PDB file of C-alpha atoms in Angstrom:
ATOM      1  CA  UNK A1183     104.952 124.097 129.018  1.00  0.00           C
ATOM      2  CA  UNK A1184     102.485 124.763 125.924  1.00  0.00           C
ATOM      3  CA  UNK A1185     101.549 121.701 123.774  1.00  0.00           C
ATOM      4  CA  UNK A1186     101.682 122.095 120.119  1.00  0.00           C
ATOM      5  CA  UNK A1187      99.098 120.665 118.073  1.00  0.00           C
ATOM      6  CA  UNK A1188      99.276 120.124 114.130  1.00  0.00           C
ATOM      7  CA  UNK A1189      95.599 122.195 112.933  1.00  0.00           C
ATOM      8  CA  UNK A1190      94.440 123.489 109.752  1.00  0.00           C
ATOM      9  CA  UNK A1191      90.909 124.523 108.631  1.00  0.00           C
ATOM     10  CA  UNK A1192      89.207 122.327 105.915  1.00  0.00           C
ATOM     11  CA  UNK A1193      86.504 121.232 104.102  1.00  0.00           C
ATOM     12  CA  UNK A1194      85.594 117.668 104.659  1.00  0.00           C
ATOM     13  CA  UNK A1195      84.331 115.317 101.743  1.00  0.00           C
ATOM     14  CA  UNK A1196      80.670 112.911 102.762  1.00  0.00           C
ATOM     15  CA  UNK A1197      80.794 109.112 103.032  1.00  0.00           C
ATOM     16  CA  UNK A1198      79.541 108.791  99.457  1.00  0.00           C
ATOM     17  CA  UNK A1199      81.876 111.205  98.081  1.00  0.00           C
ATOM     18  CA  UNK A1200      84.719 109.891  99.606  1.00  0.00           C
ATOM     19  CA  UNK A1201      83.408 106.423  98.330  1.00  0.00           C
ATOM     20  CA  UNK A1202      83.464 107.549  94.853  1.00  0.00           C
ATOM     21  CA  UNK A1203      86.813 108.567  94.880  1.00  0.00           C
ATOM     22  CA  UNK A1204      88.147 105.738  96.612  1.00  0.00           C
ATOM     23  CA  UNK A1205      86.957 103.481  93.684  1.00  0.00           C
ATOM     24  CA  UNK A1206      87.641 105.859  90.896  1.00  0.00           C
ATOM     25  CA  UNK A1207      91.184 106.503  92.281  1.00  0.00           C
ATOM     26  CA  UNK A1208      91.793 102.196  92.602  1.00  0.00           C
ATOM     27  CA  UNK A1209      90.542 102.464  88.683  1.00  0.00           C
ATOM     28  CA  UNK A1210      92.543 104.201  87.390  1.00  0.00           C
ATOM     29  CA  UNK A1211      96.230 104.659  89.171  1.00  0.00           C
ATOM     30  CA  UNK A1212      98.509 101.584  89.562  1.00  0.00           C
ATOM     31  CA  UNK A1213      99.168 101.288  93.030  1.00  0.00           C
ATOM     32  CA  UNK A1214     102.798 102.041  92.718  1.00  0.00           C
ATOM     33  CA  UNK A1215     101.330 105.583  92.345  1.00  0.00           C
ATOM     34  CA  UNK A1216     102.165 106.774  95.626  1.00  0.00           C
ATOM     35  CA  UNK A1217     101.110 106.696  98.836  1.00  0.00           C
ATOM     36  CA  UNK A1218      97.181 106.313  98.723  1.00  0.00           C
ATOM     37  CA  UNK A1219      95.409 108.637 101.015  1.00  0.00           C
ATOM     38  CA  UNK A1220      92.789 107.317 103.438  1.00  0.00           C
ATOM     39  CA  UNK A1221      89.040 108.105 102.790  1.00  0.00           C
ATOM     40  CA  UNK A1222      88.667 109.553 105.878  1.00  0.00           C
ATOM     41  CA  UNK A1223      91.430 112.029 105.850  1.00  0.00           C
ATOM     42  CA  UNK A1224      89.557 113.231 102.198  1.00  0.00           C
ATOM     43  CA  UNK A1225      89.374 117.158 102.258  1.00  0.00           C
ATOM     44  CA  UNK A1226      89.932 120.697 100.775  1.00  0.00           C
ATOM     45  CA  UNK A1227      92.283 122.461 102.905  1.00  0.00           C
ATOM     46  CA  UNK A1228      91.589 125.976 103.217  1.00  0.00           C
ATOM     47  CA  UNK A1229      93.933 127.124 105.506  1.00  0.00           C
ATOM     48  CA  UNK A1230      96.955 125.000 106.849  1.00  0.00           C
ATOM     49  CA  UNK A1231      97.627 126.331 110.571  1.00  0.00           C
ATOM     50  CA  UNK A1232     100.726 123.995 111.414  1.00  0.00           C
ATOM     51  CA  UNK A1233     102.166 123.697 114.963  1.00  0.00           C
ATOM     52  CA  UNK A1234     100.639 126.224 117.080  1.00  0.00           C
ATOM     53  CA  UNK A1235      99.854 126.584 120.698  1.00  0.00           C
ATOM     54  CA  UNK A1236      96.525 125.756 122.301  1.00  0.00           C
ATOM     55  CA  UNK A1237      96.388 129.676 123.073  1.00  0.00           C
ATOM     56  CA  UNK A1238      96.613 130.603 119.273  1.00  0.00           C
ATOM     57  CA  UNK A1239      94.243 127.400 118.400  1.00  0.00           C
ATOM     58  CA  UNK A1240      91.759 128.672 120.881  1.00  0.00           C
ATOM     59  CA  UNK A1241      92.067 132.791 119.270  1.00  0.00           C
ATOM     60  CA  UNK A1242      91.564 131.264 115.682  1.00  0.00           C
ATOM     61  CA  UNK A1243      89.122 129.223 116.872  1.00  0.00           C
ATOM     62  CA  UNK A1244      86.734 132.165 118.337  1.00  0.00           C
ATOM     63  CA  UNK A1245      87.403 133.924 115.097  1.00  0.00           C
ATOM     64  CA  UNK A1246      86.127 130.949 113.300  1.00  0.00           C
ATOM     65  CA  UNK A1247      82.923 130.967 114.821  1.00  0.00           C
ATOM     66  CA  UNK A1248      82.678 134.461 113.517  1.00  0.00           C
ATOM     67  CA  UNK A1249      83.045 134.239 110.328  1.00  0.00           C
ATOM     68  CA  UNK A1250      80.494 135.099 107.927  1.00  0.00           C
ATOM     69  CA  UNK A1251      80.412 132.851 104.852  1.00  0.00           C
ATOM     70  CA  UNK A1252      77.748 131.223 102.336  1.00  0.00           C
ATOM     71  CA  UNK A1253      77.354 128.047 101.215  1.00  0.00           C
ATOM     72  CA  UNK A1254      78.822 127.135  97.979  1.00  0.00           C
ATOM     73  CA  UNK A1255      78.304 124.352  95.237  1.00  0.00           C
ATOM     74  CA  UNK A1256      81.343 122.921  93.725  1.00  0.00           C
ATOM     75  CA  UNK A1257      82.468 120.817  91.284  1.00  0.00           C
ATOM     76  CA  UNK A1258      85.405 118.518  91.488  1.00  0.00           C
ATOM     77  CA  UNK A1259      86.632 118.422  87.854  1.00  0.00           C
ATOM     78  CA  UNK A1260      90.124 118.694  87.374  1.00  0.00           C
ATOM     79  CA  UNK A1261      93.115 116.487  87.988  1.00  0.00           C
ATOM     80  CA  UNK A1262      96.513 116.690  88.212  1.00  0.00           C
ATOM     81  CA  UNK A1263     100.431 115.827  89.883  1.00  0.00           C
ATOM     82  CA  UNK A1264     102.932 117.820  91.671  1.00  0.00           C
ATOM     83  CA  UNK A1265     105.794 116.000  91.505  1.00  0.00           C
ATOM     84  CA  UNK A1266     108.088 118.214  93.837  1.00  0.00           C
ATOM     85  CA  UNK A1267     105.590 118.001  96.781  1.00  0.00           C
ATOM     86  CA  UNK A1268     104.597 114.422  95.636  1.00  0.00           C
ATOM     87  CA  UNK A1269     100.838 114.928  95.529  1.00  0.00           C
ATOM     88  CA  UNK A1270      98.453 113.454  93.247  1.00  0.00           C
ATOM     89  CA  UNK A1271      95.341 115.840  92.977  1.00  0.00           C
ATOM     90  CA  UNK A1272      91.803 116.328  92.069  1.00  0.00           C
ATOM     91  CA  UNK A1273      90.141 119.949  92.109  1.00  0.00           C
ATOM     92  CA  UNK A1274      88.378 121.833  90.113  1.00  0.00           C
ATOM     93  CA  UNK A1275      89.061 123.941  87.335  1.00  0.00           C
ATOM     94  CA  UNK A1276      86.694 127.189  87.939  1.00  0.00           C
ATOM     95  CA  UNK A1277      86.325 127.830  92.495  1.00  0.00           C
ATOM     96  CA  UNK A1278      83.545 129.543  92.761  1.00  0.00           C
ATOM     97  CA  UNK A1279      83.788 133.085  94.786  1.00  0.00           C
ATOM     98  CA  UNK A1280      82.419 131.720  98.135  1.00  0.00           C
ATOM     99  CA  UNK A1281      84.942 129.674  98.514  1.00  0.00           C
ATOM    100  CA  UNK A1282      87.843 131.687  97.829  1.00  0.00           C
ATOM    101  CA  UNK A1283      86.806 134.417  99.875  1.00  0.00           C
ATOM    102  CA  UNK A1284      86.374 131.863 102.880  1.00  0.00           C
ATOM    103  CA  UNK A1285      90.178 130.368 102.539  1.00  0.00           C
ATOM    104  CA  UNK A1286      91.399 134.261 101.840  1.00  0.00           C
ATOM    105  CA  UNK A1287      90.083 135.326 105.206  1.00  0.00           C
ATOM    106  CA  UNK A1288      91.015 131.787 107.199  1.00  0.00           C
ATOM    107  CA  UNK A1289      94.616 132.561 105.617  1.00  0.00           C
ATOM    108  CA  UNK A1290      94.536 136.018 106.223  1.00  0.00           C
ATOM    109  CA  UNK A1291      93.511 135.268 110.510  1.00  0.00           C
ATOM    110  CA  UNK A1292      95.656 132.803 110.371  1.00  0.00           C
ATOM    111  CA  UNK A1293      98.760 134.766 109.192  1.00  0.00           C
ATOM    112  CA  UNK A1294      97.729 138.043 111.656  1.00  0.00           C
ATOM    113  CA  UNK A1295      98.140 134.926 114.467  1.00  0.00           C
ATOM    114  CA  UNK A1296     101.378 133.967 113.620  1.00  0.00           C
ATOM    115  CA  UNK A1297     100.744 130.908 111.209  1.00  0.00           C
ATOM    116  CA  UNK A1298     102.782 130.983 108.265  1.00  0.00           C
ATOM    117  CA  UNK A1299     100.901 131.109 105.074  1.00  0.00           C
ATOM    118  CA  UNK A1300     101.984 130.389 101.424  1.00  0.00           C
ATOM    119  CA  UNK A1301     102.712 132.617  99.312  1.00  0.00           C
ATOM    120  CA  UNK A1302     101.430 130.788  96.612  1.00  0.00           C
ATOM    121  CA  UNK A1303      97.777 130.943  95.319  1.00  0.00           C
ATOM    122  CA  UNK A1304      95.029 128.695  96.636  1.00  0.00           C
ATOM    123  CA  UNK A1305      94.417 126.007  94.477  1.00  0.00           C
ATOM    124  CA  UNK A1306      91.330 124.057  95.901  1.00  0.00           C
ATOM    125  CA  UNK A1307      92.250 120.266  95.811  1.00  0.00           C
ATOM    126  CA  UNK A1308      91.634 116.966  97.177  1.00  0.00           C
ATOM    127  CA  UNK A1309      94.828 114.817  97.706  1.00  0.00           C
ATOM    128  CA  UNK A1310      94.378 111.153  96.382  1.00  0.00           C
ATOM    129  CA  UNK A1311      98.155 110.324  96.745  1.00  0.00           C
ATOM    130  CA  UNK A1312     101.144 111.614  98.619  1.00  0.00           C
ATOM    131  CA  UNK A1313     104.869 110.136  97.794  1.00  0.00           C
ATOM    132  CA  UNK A1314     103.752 110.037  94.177  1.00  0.00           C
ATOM    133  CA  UNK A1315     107.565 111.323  93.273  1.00  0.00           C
ATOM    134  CA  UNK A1316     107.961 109.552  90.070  1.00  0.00           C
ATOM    135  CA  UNK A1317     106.081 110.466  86.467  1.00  0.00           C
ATOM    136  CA  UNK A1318     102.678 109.874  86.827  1.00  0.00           C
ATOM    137  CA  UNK A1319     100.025 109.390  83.602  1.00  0.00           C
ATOM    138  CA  UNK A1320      96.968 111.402  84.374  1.00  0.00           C
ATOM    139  CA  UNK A1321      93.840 109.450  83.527  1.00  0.00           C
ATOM    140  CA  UNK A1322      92.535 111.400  79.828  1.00  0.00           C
ATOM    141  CA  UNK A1323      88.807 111.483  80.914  1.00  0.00           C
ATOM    142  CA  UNK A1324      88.474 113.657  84.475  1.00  0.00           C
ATOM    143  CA  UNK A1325      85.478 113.143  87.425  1.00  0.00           C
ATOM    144  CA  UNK A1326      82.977 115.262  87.490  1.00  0.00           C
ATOM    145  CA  UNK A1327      81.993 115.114  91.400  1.00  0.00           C
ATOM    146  CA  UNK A1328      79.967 118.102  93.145  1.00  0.00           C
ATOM    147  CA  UNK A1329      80.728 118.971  96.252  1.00  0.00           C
ATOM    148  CA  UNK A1330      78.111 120.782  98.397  1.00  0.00           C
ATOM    149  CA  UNK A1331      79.439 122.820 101.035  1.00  0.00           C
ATOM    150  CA  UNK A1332      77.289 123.863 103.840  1.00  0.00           C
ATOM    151  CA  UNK A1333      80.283 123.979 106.347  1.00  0.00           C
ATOM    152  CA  UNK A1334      83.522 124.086 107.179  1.00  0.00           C
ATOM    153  CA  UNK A1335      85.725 122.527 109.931  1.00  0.00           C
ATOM    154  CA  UNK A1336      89.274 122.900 112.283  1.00  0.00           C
ATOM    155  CA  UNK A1337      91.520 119.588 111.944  1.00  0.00           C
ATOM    156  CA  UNK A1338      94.121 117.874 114.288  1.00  0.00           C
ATOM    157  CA  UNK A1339      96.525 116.047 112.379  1.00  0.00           C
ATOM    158  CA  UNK A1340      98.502 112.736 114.566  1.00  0.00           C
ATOM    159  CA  UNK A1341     100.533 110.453 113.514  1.00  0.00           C
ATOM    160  CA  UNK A1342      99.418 107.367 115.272  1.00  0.00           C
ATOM    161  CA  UNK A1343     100.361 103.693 114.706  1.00  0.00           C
ATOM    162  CA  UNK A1344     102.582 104.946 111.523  1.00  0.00           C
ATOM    163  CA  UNK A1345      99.352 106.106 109.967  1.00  0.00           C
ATOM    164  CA  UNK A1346      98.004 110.347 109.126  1.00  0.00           C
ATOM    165  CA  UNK A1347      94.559 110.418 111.033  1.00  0.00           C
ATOM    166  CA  UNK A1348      92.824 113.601 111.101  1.00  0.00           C
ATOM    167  CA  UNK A1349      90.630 114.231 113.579  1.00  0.00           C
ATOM    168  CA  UNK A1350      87.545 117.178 113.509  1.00  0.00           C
ATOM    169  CA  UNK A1351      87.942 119.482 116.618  1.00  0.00           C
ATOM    170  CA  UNK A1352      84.842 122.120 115.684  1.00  0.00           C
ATOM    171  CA  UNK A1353      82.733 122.849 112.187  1.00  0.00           C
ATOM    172  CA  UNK A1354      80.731 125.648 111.556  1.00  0.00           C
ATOM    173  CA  UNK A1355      78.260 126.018 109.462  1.00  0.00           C
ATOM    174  CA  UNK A1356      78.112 127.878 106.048  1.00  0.00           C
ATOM    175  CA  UNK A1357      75.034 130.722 105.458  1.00  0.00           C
ATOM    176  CA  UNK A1358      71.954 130.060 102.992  1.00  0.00           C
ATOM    177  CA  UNK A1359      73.514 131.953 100.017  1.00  0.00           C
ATOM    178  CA  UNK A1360      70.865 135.464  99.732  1.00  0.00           C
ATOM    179  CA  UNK A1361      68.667 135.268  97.242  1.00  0.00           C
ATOM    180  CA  UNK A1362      69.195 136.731  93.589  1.00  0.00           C
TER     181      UNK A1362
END
């Protein structure tokens, strides 16, 4: 019998990033906002692998590893609510190339293995809350966070002890952008 593991491929936020938006999130959302997310589950998704067997974790795993991609500067600038998935957001308002072409081809392996993929456009983000069903006020004035990415990393989602953890099976790291 194959065990099914919840994966997707991600960029992870640092400590002090993750610190910052803890305390800017507590500032400025009541906390009947939604369901807050934990610091240490911060990060960009890039490609959301759902339940799949350790045989297709392990193929998109080796292609992973061989995957050419750059590192990338990027600024988290934008903010905003979904209220039919419940998410309360912050991204940024121009993704730079690098990382759009790294999500296009996780998505794109991911789909040739049999994980279902969106058909909707990426929009990098960082979810602050989930549950956040009712009308939320966005804050007026936006962060203005950068976010250096230098690598990127396969998830495990759990549930455990009626808590989301996220745990980091493999990163790999991004390329020194080539010179101009």
């Amino acid at each position: 019998m194959s065990v099914e593991r919840r994966l997707f491929f991600a960029l992870s936020l640092p400590p002090a990033l993750q610190k910052q938006v803890i305390k800017w999130r507590a500032a400025h959302f009541p906390a009947e906002t939604g369901r807050p997310v934990a610091a240490a589950n911060l990060h960009i998704t890039l490609a959301f692998l759902g339940e799949i067997s350790e045989l297709k974790a392990d193929a998109l795993t080796r292609i992973a590893g061989r995957i050419q991609a750059h590192k990338f500067s990027l600024r988290l600038d934008d903010i905003g609510h979904w209220p039919g998935s419940g998410v309360v957001w912050v991204g940024t308002r121009r993704a730079p190339n690098a990382l759009l072409q790294l999500a296009s081809v996780l998505r794109s392996h991911a789909a040739r293995n049999g994980c279902y993929q969106s058909a909707l456009p990426f929009h990098p983000h960082v979810s602050l809350y989930r549950n956040a069903t009712r009308p939320v006020a966005i804050p007026p004035a936006t962060p203005d966070w950068l976010l250096e990415a230098d690598a990127f990393s396969l998830y495990e989602s759990t549930w455990e002890r009626g808590r989301t953890r996220y745990r980091c099976l493999q990163t790999w790291p991004l390329a020194d952008a080539p010179a101009l």
